[in-house]
Short mmCIF file of C-alpha atoms in Angstrom, two decimals:
data_model
loop_
_atom_site.label_atom_id
_atom_site.label_comp_id
_atom_site.label_asym_id
_atom_site.label_seq_id
_atom_site.Cartn_x
_atom_site.Cartn_y
_atom_site.Cartn_z
CA UNK A 1 0.00 0.00 0.00
CA UNK A 2 1.44 3.37 -1.00
CA UNK A 3 2.04 6.23 1.40
CA UNK A 4 -0.72 8.24 -0.29
CA UNK A 5 -3.25 5.42 0.08
CA UNK A 6 -2.36 5.12 3.76
CA UNK A 7 -2.84 8.86 4.05
CA UNK A 8 -6.32 8.57 2.53
CA UNK A 9 -7.19 5.87 5.07
CA UNK A 10 -5.99 8.10 7.90
CA UNK A 11 -8.05 11.06 6.71
CA UNK A 12 -11.23 9.03 6.25
CA UNK A 13 -11.00 7.18 9.55
CA UNK A 14 -10.06 10.27 11.56
CA UNK A 15 -12.89 12.32 10.02
CA UNK A 16 -15.49 9.62 10.67
CA UNK A 17 -14.22 8.95 14.20
CA UNK A 18 -14.12 12.57 15.28
CA UNK A 19 -17.61 13.19 13.93
CA UNK A 20 -18.83 10.08 15.75
CA UNK A 21 -17.41 11.47 19.00
CA UNK A 22 -19.08 14.82 18.31
CA UNK A 23 -22.43 13.14 17.68
CA UNK A 24 -22.11 11.07 20.85
CA UNK A 25 -21.45 14.20 22.91
CA UNK A 26 -24.22 16.29 21.36
CA UNK A 27 -26.81 13.51 21.36
CA UNK A 28 -25.85 12.64 24.93
CA UNK A 29 -26.56 16.23 25.95
CA UNK A 30 -29.76 16.24 23.89
CA UNK A 31 -31.27 13.72 26.29
CA UNK A 32 -31.56 16.47 28.90
CA UNK A 33 -32.68 19.41 26.71
CA UNK A 34 -34.02 20.22 23.25
CA UNK A 35 -31.50 19.46 20.51
CA UNK A 36 -31.30 23.04 19.22
CA UNK A 37 -30.39 24.26 22.72
CA UNK A 38 -27.47 21.86 23.20
CA UNK A 39 -24.18 23.72 23.75
CA UNK A 40 -22.54 22.48 20.55
CA UNK A 41 -19.78 25.04 19.97
CA UNK A 42 -17.20 23.67 22.43
CA UNK A 43 -17.66 20.00 21.38
CA UNK A 44 -17.48 21.01 17.72
CA UNK A 45 -14.28 23.00 18.20
CA UNK A 46 -12.69 20.30 20.36
CA UNK A 47 -13.49 17.49 17.94
CA UNK A 48 -12.28 19.48 14.94
CA UNK A 49 -9.08 20.37 16.81
CA UNK A 50 -8.59 16.77 17.95
CA UNK A 51 -9.19 15.57 14.40
CA UNK A 52 -6.52 17.90 13.04
CA UNK A 53 -4.07 16.92 15.79
CA UNK A 54 -4.74 13.19 15.31
CA UNK A 55 -4.29 13.48 11.55
CA UNK A 56 -0.98 15.31 11.95
CA UNK A 57 0.27 12.84 14.57
CA UNK A 58 -0.73 9.81 12.48
CA UNK A 59 0.92 11.25 9.37
CA UNK A 60 4.11 11.90 11.35
CA UNK A 61 3.97 8.32 12.66
CA UNK A 62 3.39 7.04 9.13
CA UNK A 63 6.39 9.02 7.91
CA UNK A 64 8.53 7.58 10.71
CA UNK A 65 7.42 4.02 10.02
CA UNK A 66 7.93 4.25 6.26
CA UNK A 67 10.51 6.97 5.64
CA UNK A 68 11.41 5.75 2.13
CA UNK A 69 7.84 6.26 0.92
CA UNK A 70 7.15 9.55 2.72
CA UNK A 71 6.81 12.49 0.40
CA UNK A 72 7.23 10.45 -2.78
CA UNK A 73 4.45 11.02 -5.27
CA UNK A 74 4.38 9.88 -8.84
CA UNK A 75 2.04 11.07 -11.57
CA UNK A 76 -0.58 8.45 -10.67
CA UNK A 77 -0.57 9.56 -7.01
CA UNK A 78 -1.06 13.19 -8.04
CA UNK A 79 -3.95 12.32 -10.36
CA UNK A 80 -5.65 10.14 -7.76
CA UNK A 81 -5.23 12.87 -5.15
CA UNK A 82 -6.75 15.47 -7.47
CA UNK A 83 -9.59 13.11 -8.41
CA UNK A 84 -10.41 12.41 -4.77
CA UNK A 85 -10.30 16.09 -3.87
CA UNK A 86 -12.65 17.00 -6.73
CA UNK A 87 -15.10 14.33 -5.62
CA UNK A 88 -14.91 15.36 -1.97
CA UNK A 89 -15.27 19.07 -2.68
CA UNK A 90 -18.74 18.49 -4.09
CA UNK A 91 -19.97 18.12 -0.52
CA UNK A 92 -18.39 21.43 0.48
CA UNK A 93 -20.48 23.10 -2.23
CA UNK A 94 -23.60 21.22 -1.09
CA UNK A 95 -22.89 22.32 2.49
CA UNK A 96 -22.47 25.94 1.46
CA UNK A 97 -25.74 25.94 -0.45
CA UNK A 98 -27.55 24.15 2.40
CA UNK A 99 -26.19 26.60 4.99
CA UNK A 100 -27.19 29.54 2.78
CA UNK A 101 -30.73 28.19 2.43
CA UNK A 102 -30.98 27.54 6.17
CA UNK A 103 -29.74 31.07 6.92
CA UNK A 104 -32.31 32.52 4.51
CA UNK A 105 -35.00 30.54 6.31
CA UNK A 106 -33.66 32.00 9.59
CA UNK A 107 -33.09 28.55 11.07
CA UNK A 108 -31.33 28.32 14.43
CA UNK A 109 -27.51 28.55 14.36
CA UNK A 110 -27.27 25.02 15.74
CA UNK A 111 -28.68 23.53 12.54
CA UNK A 112 -26.63 25.72 10.22
CA UNK A 113 -23.38 24.88 12.01
CA UNK A 114 -24.20 21.18 12.09
CA UNK A 115 -25.04 21.06 8.38
CA UNK A 116 -21.73 22.72 7.57
CA UNK A 117 -19.79 20.38 9.87
CA UNK A 118 -21.57 17.31 8.47
CA UNK A 119 -20.81 18.27 4.89
CA UNK A 120 -17.14 18.93 5.73
CA UNK A 121 -16.95 15.46 7.27
CA UNK A 122 -18.75 13.88 4.33
CA UNK A 123 -16.36 15.71 2.00
CA UNK A 124 -13.34 14.23 3.79
CA UNK A 125 -14.84 10.75 3.89
CA UNK A 126 -16.05 10.75 0.29
CA UNK A 127 -12.73 12.13 -0.96
CA UNK A 128 -10.85 9.44 0.99
CA UNK A 129 -13.12 6.69 -0.28
CA UNK A 130 -12.68 7.88 -3.87
CA UNK A 131 -8.89 7.82 -3.47
CA UNK A 132 -8.90 4.37 -1.85
CA UNK A 133 -11.15 2.94 -4.57
CA UNK A 134 -8.91 4.47 -7.24
CA UNK A 135 -5.86 2.83 -5.64
CA UNK A 136 -7.57 -0.53 -5.13
CA UNK A 137 -9.57 -0.89 -8.34
CA UNK A 138 -7.44 1.11 -10.71
CA UNK A 139 -7.67 4.63 -11.99
CA UNK A 140 -8.25 5.78 -15.52
CA UNK A 141 -7.84 9.54 -15.96
CA UNK A 142 -10.33 11.03 -18.38
#
């Protein structure tokens, strides 16, 4: 497995895990109050920060464990990376449009923030899955 494929696995797993932790915290608090009144800002910031820190730490560990592969990208790696990023970015656009529509409808900040966070997570996961599939099943640039 190439360094870049391992990196895609790290990004996908870390994104899904951190969002799972966030959901567990918010839904745990929602048992005692209405969902829209849950104090979501601190858990959101902590899980995003922890996700970034975990990703950095795991990439450093990956670089230590496989120093010969670290930083080496060939043309195929670059094309797969770009392909995965294009696929994943579609959810960022969807999130922006959804947040804009929710803001126009004057929906509570809780829902707007959570839609944006969800689409960022889905973007990371979908981009990682696209990269992993391209590595595993082959990749044909258009």
